[in-house]
Short mmCIF file of C-alpha atoms in Angstrom, two decimals:
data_model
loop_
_atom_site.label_atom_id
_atom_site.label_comp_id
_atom_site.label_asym_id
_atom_site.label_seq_id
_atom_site.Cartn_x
_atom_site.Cartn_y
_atom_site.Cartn_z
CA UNK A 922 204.56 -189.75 136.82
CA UNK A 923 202.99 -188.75 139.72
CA UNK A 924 200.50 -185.98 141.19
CA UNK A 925 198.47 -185.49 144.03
CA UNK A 926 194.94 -183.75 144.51
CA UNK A 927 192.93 -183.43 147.41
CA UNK A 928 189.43 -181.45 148.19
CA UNK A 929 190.88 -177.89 148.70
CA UNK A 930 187.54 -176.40 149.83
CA UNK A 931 184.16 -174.95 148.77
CA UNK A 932 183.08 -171.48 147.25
CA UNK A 933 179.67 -170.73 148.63
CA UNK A 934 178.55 -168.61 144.98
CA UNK A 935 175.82 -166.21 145.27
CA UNK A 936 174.04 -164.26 142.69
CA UNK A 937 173.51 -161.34 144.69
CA UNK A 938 173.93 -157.69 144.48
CA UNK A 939 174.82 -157.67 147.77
CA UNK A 940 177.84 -159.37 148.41
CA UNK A 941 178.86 -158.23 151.90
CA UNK A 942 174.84 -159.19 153.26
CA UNK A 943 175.69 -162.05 152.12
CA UNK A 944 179.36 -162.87 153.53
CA UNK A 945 177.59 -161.49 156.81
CA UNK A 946 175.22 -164.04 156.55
CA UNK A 947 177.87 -167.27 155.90
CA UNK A 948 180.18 -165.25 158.45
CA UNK A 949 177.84 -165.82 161.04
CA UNK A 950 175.92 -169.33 160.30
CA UNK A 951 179.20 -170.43 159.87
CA UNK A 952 180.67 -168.79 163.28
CA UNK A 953 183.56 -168.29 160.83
CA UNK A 954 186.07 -164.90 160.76
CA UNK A 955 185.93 -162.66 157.29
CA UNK A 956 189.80 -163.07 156.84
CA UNK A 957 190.09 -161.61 153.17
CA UNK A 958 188.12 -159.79 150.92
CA UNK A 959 188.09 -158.20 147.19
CA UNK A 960 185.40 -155.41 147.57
CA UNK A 961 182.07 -156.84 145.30
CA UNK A 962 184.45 -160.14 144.21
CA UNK A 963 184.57 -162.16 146.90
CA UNK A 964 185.32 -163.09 151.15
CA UNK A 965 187.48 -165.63 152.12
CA UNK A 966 185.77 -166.97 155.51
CA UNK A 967 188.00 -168.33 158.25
CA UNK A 968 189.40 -172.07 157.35
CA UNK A 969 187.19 -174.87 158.76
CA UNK A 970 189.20 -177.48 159.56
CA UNK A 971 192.11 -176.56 157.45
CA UNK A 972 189.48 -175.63 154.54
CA UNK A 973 189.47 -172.82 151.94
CA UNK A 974 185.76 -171.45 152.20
CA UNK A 975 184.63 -168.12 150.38
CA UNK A 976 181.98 -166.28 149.46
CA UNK A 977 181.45 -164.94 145.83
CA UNK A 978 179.42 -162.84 144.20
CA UNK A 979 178.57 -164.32 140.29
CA UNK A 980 176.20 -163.83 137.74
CA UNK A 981 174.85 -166.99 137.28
CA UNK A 982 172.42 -168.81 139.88
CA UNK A 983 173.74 -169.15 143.53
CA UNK A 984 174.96 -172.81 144.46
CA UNK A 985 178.03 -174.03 146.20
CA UNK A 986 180.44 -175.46 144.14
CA UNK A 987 183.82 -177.49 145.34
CA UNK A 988 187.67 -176.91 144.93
CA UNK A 989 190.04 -179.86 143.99
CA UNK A 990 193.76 -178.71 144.47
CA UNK A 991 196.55 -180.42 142.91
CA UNK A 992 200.23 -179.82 141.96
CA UNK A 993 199.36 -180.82 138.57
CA UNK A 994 196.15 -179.25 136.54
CA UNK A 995 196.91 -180.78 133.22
CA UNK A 996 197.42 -184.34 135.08
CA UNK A 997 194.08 -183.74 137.51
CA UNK A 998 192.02 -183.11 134.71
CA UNK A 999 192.70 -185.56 132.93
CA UNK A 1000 192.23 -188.18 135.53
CA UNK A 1001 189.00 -186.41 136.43
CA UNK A 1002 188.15 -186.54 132.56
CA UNK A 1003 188.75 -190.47 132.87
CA UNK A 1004 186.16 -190.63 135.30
CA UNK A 1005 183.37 -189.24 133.50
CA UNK A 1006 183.59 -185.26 134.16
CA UNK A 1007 184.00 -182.60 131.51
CA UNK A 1008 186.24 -179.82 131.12
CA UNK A 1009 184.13 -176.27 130.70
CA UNK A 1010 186.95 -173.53 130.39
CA UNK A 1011 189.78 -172.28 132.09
CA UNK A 1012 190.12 -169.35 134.09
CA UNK A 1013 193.64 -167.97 134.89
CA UNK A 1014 195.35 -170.64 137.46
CA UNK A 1015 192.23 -172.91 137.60
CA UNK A 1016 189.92 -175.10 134.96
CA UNK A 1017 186.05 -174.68 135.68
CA UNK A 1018 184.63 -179.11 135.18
CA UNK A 1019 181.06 -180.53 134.89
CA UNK A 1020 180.81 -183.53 136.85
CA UNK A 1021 178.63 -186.55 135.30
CA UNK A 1022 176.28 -185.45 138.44
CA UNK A 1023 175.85 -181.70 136.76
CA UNK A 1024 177.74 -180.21 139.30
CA UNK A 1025 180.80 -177.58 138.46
CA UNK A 1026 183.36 -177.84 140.37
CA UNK A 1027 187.50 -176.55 140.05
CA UNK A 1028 190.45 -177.58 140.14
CA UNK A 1029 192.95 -175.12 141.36
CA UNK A 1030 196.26 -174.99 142.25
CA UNK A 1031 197.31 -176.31 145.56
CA UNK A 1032 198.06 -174.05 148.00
CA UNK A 1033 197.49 -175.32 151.63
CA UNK A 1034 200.33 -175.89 154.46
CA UNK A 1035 199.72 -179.84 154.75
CA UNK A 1036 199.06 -180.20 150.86
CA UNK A 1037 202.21 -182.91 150.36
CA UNK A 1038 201.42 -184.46 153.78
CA UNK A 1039 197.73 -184.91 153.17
CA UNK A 1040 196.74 -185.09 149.46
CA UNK A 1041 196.35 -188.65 147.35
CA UNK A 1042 198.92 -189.46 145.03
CA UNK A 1043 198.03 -190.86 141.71
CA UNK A 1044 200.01 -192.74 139.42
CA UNK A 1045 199.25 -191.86 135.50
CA UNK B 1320 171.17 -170.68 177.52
CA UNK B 1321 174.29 -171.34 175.14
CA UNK B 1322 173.81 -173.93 172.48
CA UNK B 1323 176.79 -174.66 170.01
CA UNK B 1324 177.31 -175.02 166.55
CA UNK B 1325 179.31 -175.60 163.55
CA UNK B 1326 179.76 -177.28 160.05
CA UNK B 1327 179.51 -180.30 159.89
CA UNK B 1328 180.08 -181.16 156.29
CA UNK B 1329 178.36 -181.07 152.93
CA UNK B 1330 175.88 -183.28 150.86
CA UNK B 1331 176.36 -183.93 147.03
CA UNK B 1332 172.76 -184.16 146.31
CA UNK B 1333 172.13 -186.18 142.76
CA UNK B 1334 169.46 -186.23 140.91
CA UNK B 1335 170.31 -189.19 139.15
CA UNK B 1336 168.61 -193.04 138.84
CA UNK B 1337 172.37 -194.52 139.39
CA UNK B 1338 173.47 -193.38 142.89
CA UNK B 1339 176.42 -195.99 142.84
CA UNK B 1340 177.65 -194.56 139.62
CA UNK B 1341 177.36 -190.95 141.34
CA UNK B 1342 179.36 -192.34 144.20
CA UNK B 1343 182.02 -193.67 142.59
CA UNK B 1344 182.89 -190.64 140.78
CA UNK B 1345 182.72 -188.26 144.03
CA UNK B 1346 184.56 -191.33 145.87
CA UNK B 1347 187.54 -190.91 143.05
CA UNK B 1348 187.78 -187.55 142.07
CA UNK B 1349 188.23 -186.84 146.07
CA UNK B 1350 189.96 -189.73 147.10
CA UNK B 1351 188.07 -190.61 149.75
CA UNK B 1352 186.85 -194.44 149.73
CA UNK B 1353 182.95 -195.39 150.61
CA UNK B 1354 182.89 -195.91 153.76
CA UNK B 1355 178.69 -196.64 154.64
CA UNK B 1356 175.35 -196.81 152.79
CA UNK B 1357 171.95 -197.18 152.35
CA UNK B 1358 171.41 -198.85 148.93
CA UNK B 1359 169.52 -196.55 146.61
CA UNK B 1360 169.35 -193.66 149.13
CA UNK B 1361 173.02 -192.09 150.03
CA UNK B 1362 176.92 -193.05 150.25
CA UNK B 1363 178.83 -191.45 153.47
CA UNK B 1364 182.37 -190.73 151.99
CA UNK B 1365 185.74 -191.13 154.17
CA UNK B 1366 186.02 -188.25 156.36
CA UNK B 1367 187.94 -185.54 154.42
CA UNK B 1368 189.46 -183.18 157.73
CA UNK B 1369 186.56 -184.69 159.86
CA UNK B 1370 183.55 -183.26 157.49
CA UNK B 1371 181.07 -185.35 156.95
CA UNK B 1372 180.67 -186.06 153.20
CA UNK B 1373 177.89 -188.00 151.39
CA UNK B 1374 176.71 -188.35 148.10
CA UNK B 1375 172.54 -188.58 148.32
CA UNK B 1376 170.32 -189.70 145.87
CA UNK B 1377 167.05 -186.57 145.60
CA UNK B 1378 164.60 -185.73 143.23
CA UNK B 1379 165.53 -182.26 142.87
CA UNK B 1380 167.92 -180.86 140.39
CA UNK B 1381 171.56 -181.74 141.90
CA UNK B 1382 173.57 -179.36 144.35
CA UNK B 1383 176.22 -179.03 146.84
CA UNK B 1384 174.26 -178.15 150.82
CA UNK B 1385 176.18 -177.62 153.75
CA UNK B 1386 175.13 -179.06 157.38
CA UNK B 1387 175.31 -177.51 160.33
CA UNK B 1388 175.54 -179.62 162.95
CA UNK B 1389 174.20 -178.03 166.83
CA UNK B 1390 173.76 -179.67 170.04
CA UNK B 1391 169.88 -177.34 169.99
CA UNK B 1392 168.10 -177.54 167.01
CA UNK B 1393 165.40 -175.14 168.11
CA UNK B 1394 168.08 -172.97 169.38
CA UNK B 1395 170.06 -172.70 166.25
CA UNK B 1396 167.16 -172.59 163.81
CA UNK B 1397 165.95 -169.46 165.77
CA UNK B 1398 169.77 -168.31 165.61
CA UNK B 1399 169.61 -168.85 162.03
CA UNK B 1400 166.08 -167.36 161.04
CA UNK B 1401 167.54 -163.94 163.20
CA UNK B 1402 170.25 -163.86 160.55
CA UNK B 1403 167.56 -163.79 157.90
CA UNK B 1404 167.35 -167.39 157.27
CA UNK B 1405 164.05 -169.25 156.95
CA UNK B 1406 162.52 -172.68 157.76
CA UNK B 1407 161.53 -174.96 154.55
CA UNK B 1408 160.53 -177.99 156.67
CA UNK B 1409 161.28 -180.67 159.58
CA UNK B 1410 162.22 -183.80 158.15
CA UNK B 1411 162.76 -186.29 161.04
CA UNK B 1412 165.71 -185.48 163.49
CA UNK B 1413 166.89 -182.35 160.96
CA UNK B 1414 165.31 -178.82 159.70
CA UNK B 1415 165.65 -177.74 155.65
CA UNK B 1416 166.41 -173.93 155.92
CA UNK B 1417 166.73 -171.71 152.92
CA UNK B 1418 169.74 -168.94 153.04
CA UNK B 1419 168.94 -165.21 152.35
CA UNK B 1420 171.06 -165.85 149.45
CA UNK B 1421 169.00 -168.95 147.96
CA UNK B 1422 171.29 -171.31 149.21
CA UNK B 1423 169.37 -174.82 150.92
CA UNK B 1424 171.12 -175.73 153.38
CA UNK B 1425 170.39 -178.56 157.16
CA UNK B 1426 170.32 -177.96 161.00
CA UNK B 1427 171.55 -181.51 161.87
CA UNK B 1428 171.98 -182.90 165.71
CA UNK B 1429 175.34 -183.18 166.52
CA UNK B 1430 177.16 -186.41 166.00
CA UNK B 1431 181.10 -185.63 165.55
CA UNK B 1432 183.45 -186.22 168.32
CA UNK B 1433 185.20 -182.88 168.80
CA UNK B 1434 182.21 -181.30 168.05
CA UNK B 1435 182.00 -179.77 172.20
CA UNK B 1436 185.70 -178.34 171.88
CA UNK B 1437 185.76 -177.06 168.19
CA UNK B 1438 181.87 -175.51 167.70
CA UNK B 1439 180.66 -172.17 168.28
CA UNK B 1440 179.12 -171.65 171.57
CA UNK B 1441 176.22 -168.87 171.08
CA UNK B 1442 174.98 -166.86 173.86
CA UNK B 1443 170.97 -166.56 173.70
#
């Protein structure tokens, strides 16, 4: 069998009360669009280079974490499970992993134009 | 004046004693082969979309930061500190700024080859 995966994007995560100071803020450094929003959730920002970037409000401290897309979340995590990370939880479409560097990180469920064109295909 | 802008990519900053081992996790679990390093200090990653990805070795606790890369570093750091941004530090040919929203985050020198017909031109 085989699936593909390929960096989808990043979520900049903010622990903020403020979540549209804050989209203003990435907005603008960025020179990036608010496209999308969910009122006190999250903005999507205006692709980069064909790249899902967002801003979200969460509870716990502010970092920026990545997306890994795939057309198969079972198969990605466990090939990103062979590699050293762990699996934390799952949250609706996507599973929340702990890289062997500490850093979380998603995989999600590809959705980009140029997904089959672009992503790596692994063999299990 | 106009000075430009834009991101340029991100850093996965490790706080680890075993950058290879931190590199050749990021390497697989995006796909993107090693392209360049500096033993011991950081790993530039195949281009994903043009970005500029690296894995770096600090001695902080590990994070994601985003670069943005300008063709006026004096220019953009003021841009950026008017958005409510502030300088941590020079370091060499880059500045360390801090987001309103806690986020670290570099003003690099420009160094992509698009970079004059994709960034941001800002009006001073």
């Amino acid at each position: 069998m085989t699936h593909r995966s390929r960096l989808a994007g990043f979520i900049i995560d903010c622990e903020t009360e403020d979540l549209d100071a804050a989209a203003d803020f990435w907005s603008a450094a960025l020179g990036s669009a608010q496209r999308d929003k969910e009122r006190g959730k999250y903005v999507v920002l205006d692709a980069q280079r064909g790249l899902h970037v967002e801003v979200q409000k969460v509870e716990h401290q502010s970092r920026v974490h990545l997306d890994i897309e795939t057309d198969d979340i079972e198969a990605e995590v466990a090939r990103l499970e062979a590699l050293g990370a762990r699996q934390i939880r799952k949250v609706r479409s996507w599973v929340v992993m702990e890289a062997p560097t500490g850093h979380r990180f998603c995989v999600i469920p590809a959705e980009t134009d140029d997904f089959n064109a672009e992503a790596t295909a692994w063999q299990a």
